[in-house]
């Protein structure tokens, strides 16, 4: 038997031939749903997330985005993520207290004084402690996003003071803290999913609603609302949520990739809101909305005092003060 001279090339070929065949990295496409149009502060977030996930996992994972509540409204989407029938969602915290009750503290009116404080607090210990409460509910909260400071709109009259809110039938989010506070104003609250709001306003089922400028603009609510008052009465956070079982299956490297993608998504989301905050009031005025801009917020806060006392008992005044005074 003649042995071939053992050359490096032959040795390498022999080693490679002995390796088990490694399948090409499997590619998985995940579905992500949110309630607004693609041209919005949510749209830039989910599109950035999808781009970053594919890039950072070298194509092992892709994210297919669905806009304008195509796969359901926010509450349904959170439920679907919890069940695993939907992989990811970007949602406001509106319906979240139905799943993680502790998050409702963040929906208290006039809790944050400005965007800088809200972002710093949510990105810091207070916000991170809150995110840690989701895995026990089958949901991995990847990051805090942002919806924005909410303002009041209606079709009946300009709102210059809290008394002007009395008797208005207003759509609210399905959020217990909001509903309690808005009743204190004398509002008649009608909780419903955002996907139904435009039609409800158009048909006069409700007189008004409340949402950040970014949402009012993206959903073209100026087409069905006459009056806007810049109350800024609630800071509305958002969340990037993922099915926990799907998260657990990721390798450590891919978990890091998804986390970095979420950070990039929130950066784009917040940048778009900053841009909208500079642009949208003039846009809404040009579309015919009557805007009350110089609002004495202390009057709206004073009107809510009895509710603040109740919420202090519910959440612990020290917990509320920790957030309110966070720097
Ligand atoms: O998350 O339901 C709402 O009013 C939300 O602000 C909207 O769906 C964006």
Coordinates of C-alpha atoms and ligand atoms in Angstrom, one line a residue:
X1 CA 0.0 0.0 0.0
X2 CA 1.5 3.3 -1.0
X3 CA 1.0 6.2 1.4
X4 CA 0.7 9.7 -0.1
X5 CA 3.2 12.2 1.3
X6 CA 1.4 14.1 4.1
X7 CA 1.3 17.7 2.9
X8 CA -0.3 20.6 4.9
X9 CA -3.0 20.9 2.2
X10 CA -3.8 17.2 2.4
X11 CA -3.8 17.3 6.2
X12 CA -6.3 20.2 6.2
X13 CA -8.5 18.5 3.7
X14 CA -8.5 15.4 5.9
X15 CA -9.5 17.4 9.0
X16 CA -12.3 19.3 7.2
X17 CA -13.7 16.1 5.7
X18 CA -13.9 14.6 9.2
X19 CA -16.0 17.5 10.5
X20 CA -19.8 17.0 10.8
X21 CA -21.5 19.1 8.1
X22 CA -22.6 22.3 9.7
X23 CA -26.0 23.5 8.3
X24 CA -26.1 27.1 7.1
X25 CA -27.3 29.2 10.1
X26 CA -31.1 28.8 10.2
X27 CA -32.9 32.1 9.7
X28 CA -36.0 32.9 11.7
X29 CA -38.5 35.7 10.9
X30 CA -40.2 37.2 13.9
X31 CA -43.4 39.3 13.7
X32 CA -43.7 42.7 15.4
X33 CA -47.0 44.7 15.7
X34 CA -47.8 48.3 16.7
X35 CA -50.8 50.6 16.6
X36 CA -49.7 53.5 14.5
X37 CA -48.8 54.2 10.9
X38 CA -45.2 53.5 9.7
X39 CA -44.6 57.3 9.3
X40 CA -44.6 57.9 13.1
X41 CA -42.5 57.8 16.2
X42 CA -43.4 54.1 16.5
X43 CA -42.7 53.4 12.9
X44 CA -39.1 54.7 13.0
X45 CA -38.6 52.6 16.2
X46 CA -39.8 49.3 14.8
X47 CA -38.1 49.8 11.4
X48 CA -34.8 50.6 13.2
X49 CA -35.2 47.6 15.4
X50 CA -35.8 45.3 12.4
X51 CA -32.7 46.7 10.6
X52 CA -30.5 46.4 13.7
X53 CA -31.6 42.9 14.6
X54 CA -30.8 41.5 11.1
X55 CA -27.5 43.3 11.0
X56 CA -26.4 42.4 14.5
X57 CA -27.4 38.7 14.2
X58 CA -25.8 38.4 10.8
X59 CA -29.1 37.5 9.3
X60 CA -29.9 34.7 11.8
X61 CA -33.1 36.7 12.7
X62 CA -35.3 39.0 10.7
X63 CA -38.2 41.1 12.1
X64 CA -41.4 41.5 9.9
X65 CA -43.2 44.7 11.0
X66 CA -46.9 45.2 11.0
X67 CA -48.3 48.8 11.3
X68 CA -51.6 50.5 12.3
X69 CA -52.6 47.6 14.5
X70 CA -52.7 45.2 11.5
X71 CA -52.3 42.2 13.9
X72 CA -54.5 43.7 16.7
X73 CA -54.7 46.7 19.1
X74 CA -52.3 47.2 21.9
X75 CA -54.0 45.2 24.6
X76 CA -54.5 42.3 22.1
X77 CA -50.9 42.5 21.0
X78 CA -49.5 42.4 24.6
X79 CA -51.8 39.3 25.2
X80 CA -50.5 37.7 22.0
X81 CA -46.9 38.3 23.0
X82 CA -47.6 36.8 26.4
X83 CA -49.2 33.7 24.7
X84 CA -46.5 33.4 22.1
X85 CA -48.8 33.9 19.1
X86 CA -47.0 37.2 18.4
X87 CA -43.2 37.6 18.9
X88 CA -42.8 41.3 19.6
X89 CA -44.8 44.5 20.0
X90 CA -44.2 48.2 20.6
X91 CA -46.9 49.5 22.8
X92 CA -47.8 52.4 25.0
X93 CA -48.1 51.6 28.7
X94 CA -51.9 52.2 28.4
X95 CA -53.1 48.6 28.6
X96 CA -50.0 47.3 30.4
X97 CA -51.4 47.5 33.9
X98 CA -53.8 44.7 32.9
X99 CA -50.6 42.5 32.7
X100 CA -48.1 44.1 35.1
X101 CA -50.1 46.2 37.6
X102 CA -47.1 47.9 39.1
X103 CA -46.4 49.8 35.8
X104 CA -49.6 51.9 36.4
X105 CA -47.6 54.2 38.7
X106 CA -46.0 55.7 35.7
X107 CA -49.4 56.7 34.2
X108 CA -50.1 59.1 37.1
X109 CA -50.8 62.6 35.7
X110 CA -48.1 65.3 36.1
X111 CA -45.6 62.7 37.4
X112 CA -42.7 63.9 35.2
X113 CA -41.8 67.5 34.6
X114 CA -40.2 67.1 31.1
X115 CA -38.9 64.6 28.6
X116 CA -35.3 64.7 30.0
X117 CA -36.5 63.7 33.4
X118 CA -38.8 61.0 32.1
X119 CA -36.1 59.4 29.9
X120 CA -33.4 59.6 32.5
X121 CA -35.7 58.0 35.2
X122 CA -36.9 55.2 32.9
X123 CA -33.4 54.4 31.7
X124 CA -32.2 54.5 35.3
X125 CA -32.9 52.2 38.4
X126 CA -36.6 53.1 38.6
X127 CA -37.3 52.1 35.0
X128 CA -35.0 49.1 35.0
X129 CA -36.6 47.7 38.2
X130 CA -40.0 48.0 36.4
X131 CA -38.7 46.1 33.4
X132 CA -37.7 43.2 35.7
X133 CA -41.3 42.6 36.6
X134 CA -42.3 41.4 33.1
X135 CA -40.5 38.0 32.8
X136 CA -42.7 36.6 35.5
X137 CA -45.7 37.3 33.2
X138 CA -44.1 35.5 30.2
X139 CA -42.9 38.8 28.7
X140 CA -39.4 40.1 28.2
X141 CA -39.4 43.9 28.2
X142 CA -36.4 44.9 26.0
X143 CA -36.5 48.6 26.6
X144 CA -38.5 51.7 27.5
X145 CA -39.6 53.6 24.4
X146 CA -41.7 56.7 24.4
X147 CA -45.1 57.9 23.3
X148 CA -44.9 61.4 24.7
X149 CA -46.7 64.0 26.8
X150 CA -50.5 63.7 26.3
X151 CA -52.8 66.6 25.4
X152 CA -56.6 67.0 25.3
X153 CA -58.5 67.4 22.0
X154 CA -62.3 67.7 21.5
X155 CA -65.0 68.9 19.1
X156 CA -67.2 70.8 21.6
X157 CA -65.2 73.8 22.9
X158 CA -61.8 75.2 23.7
X159 CA -60.5 73.9 27.0
X160 CA -58.8 76.7 28.9
X161 CA -59.3 75.4 32.4
X162 CA -60.3 72.1 34.1
X163 CA -63.9 73.3 34.4
X164 CA -64.1 73.2 30.5
X165 CA -63.6 69.4 30.7
X166 CA -66.7 68.8 32.7
X167 CA -69.3 66.7 30.8
X168 CA -67.1 66.0 27.8
X169 CA -67.3 62.4 26.6
X170 CA -63.7 61.5 26.1
X171 CA -62.1 58.3 24.8
X172 CA -59.5 57.1 27.2
X173 CA -56.9 54.3 27.1
X174 CA -57.9 51.1 28.9
X175 CA -55.9 52.4 31.9
X176 CA -57.3 52.5 35.4
X177 CA -55.2 55.4 36.6
X178 CA -56.2 57.6 33.6
X179 CA -59.9 56.7 34.0
X180 CA -59.8 57.6 37.7
X181 CA -58.0 60.9 37.1
X182 CA -60.2 61.9 34.1
X183 CA -63.4 61.3 36.1
X184 CA -62.0 63.7 38.7
X185 CA -61.9 66.4 36.0
X186 CA -65.6 65.6 35.4
X187 CA -64.9 63.9 32.1
X188 CA -67.2 61.0 31.1
X189 CA -64.5 58.4 30.1
X190 CA -65.0 55.9 27.3
X191 CA -62.1 53.4 27.3
X192 CA -61.4 51.9 23.9
X193 CA -58.5 50.6 21.7
X194 CA -56.8 53.3 19.7
X195 CA -57.6 51.5 16.4
X196 CA -61.3 52.5 17.0
X197 CA -60.6 56.2 17.9
X198 CA -60.7 57.9 14.6
X199 CA -64.1 56.4 13.7
X200 CA -65.5 57.1 17.1
X201 CA -64.5 60.8 16.8
X202 CA -65.7 61.0 13.2
X203 CA -69.2 59.6 14.2
X204 CA -69.4 61.6 17.3
X205 CA -69.6 58.6 19.6
X206 CA -67.1 60.5 21.8
X207 CA -66.4 64.3 21.9
X208 CA -62.7 64.0 22.3
X209 CA -59.6 62.1 23.3
X210 CA -56.1 62.7 24.6
X211 CA -52.8 61.8 23.0
X212 CA -49.3 63.1 22.4
X213 CA -48.7 65.4 19.4
X214 CA -46.9 62.6 17.6
X215 CA -50.0 60.4 17.8
X216 CA -52.4 63.2 16.9
X217 CA -50.3 63.9 13.8
X218 CA -49.6 60.3 12.7
X219 CA -53.3 59.4 13.1
X220 CA -54.4 62.6 11.4
X221 CA -56.8 63.4 14.3
X222 CA -56.9 67.0 13.2
X223 CA -59.3 65.7 10.5
X224 CA -61.9 64.8 13.2
X225 CA -60.9 67.1 16.1
X226 CA -61.4 70.9 16.3
X227 CA -59.9 71.9 19.6
X228 CA -56.5 71.1 21.1
X229 CA -55.2 72.1 24.5
X230 CA -51.6 71.5 25.4
X231 CA -52.3 70.2 28.9
X232 CA -49.3 67.7 28.9
X233 CA -51.3 66.1 31.7
X234 CA -49.7 62.6 31.4
X235 CA -46.3 61.4 30.2
X236 CA -47.0 58.2 28.2
X237 CA -44.1 55.8 28.1
X238 CA -43.9 53.0 25.5
X239 CA -42.3 49.5 25.7
X240 CA -40.7 47.0 23.4
X241 CA -42.0 43.7 24.5
X242 CA -41.0 40.2 23.4
X243 CA -42.4 36.7 24.1
X244 CA -40.2 35.4 26.9
X245 CA -39.9 31.8 25.6
X246 CA -38.6 33.3 22.3
X247 CA -36.1 35.4 24.2
X248 CA -34.9 32.5 26.3
X249 CA -34.1 30.5 23.2
X250 CA -31.7 33.2 21.9
X251 CA -27.9 32.7 22.4
X252 CA -26.1 35.1 24.7
X253 CA -24.8 36.9 21.6
X254 CA -28.2 37.2 20.1
X255 CA -29.7 38.4 23.3
X256 CA -27.1 41.2 23.3
X257 CA -27.9 41.9 19.6
X258 CA -31.7 42.2 20.4
X259 CA -30.9 44.5 23.4
X260 CA -28.7 46.7 21.3
X261 CA -31.3 46.8 18.5
X262 CA -33.9 47.9 21.1
X263 CA -31.6 50.7 22.3
X264 CA -31.1 51.9 18.7
X265 CA -34.9 51.8 18.2
X266 CA -35.6 53.9 21.3
X267 CA -32.9 56.5 20.2
X268 CA -34.8 56.8 16.8
X269 CA -38.2 56.9 18.6
X270 CA -37.2 59.7 21.0
X271 CA -35.5 61.7 18.2
X272 CA -38.7 61.6 16.1
X273 CA -40.7 62.8 19.1
X274 CA -38.3 65.7 19.7
X275 CA -38.8 66.6 16.0
X276 CA -42.6 66.3 16.2
X277 CA -42.6 68.4 19.4
X278 CA -41.0 71.2 17.3
X279 CA -43.1 70.7 14.2
X280 CA -46.6 69.4 15.0
X281 CA -48.4 72.4 16.6
X282 CA -47.8 74.6 13.6
X283 CA -48.9 71.7 11.3
X284 CA -52.2 71.2 13.3
X285 CA -52.9 74.9 13.2
X286 CA -52.4 75.0 9.5
X287 CA -54.9 72.2 9.2
X288 CA -57.5 74.3 11.0
X289 CA -57.2 73.2 14.7
X290 CA -57.7 75.8 17.4
X291 CA -54.9 75.3 19.8
X292 CA -54.8 76.6 23.4
X293 CA -51.0 76.8 24.0
X294 CA -50.5 78.7 27.2
X295 CA -52.1 76.4 29.7
X296 CA -51.9 77.0 33.5
X297 CA -51.1 73.4 34.4
X298 CA -51.2 74.2 38.1
X299 CA -55.0 74.5 37.8
X300 CA -55.3 71.0 36.2
X301 CA -53.0 69.6 38.9
X302 CA -55.0 71.3 41.7
X303 CA -58.2 69.8 40.3
X304 CA -56.7 66.4 40.6
X305 CA -55.7 66.7 44.3
X306 CA -58.3 64.2 45.6
X307 CA -57.2 61.7 43.1
X308 CA -53.5 62.2 43.9
X309 CA -54.4 61.4 47.6
X310 CA -56.1 58.2 46.5
X311 CA -53.2 57.2 44.2
X312 CA -50.7 57.9 47.1
X313 CA -52.6 55.3 49.2
X314 CA -52.7 52.9 46.3
X315 CA -49.0 53.1 45.2
X316 CA -47.3 54.4 48.4
X317 CA -46.7 58.2 48.4
X318 CA -42.9 57.5 48.9
X319 CA -42.8 55.5 45.7
X320 CA -44.5 58.3 43.8
X321 CA -42.3 60.9 45.3
X322 CA -39.2 58.8 44.4
X323 CA -40.2 59.0 40.8
X324 CA -41.5 62.6 40.9
X325 CA -38.2 63.8 42.5
X326 CA -35.9 61.7 40.4
X327 CA -33.2 63.7 38.7
Ligands
LIG1 O1 -49.6 54.0 21.6 O2 -54.1 54.2 22.8 C1 -53.5 55.3 22.8 O3 -54.0 56.4 22.9 C2 -52.0 55.3 22.5 O4 -51.4 56.6 22.8 C3 -51.7 55.0 21.0 O5 -52.2 53.7 20.8 C4 -50.2 54.9 20.8

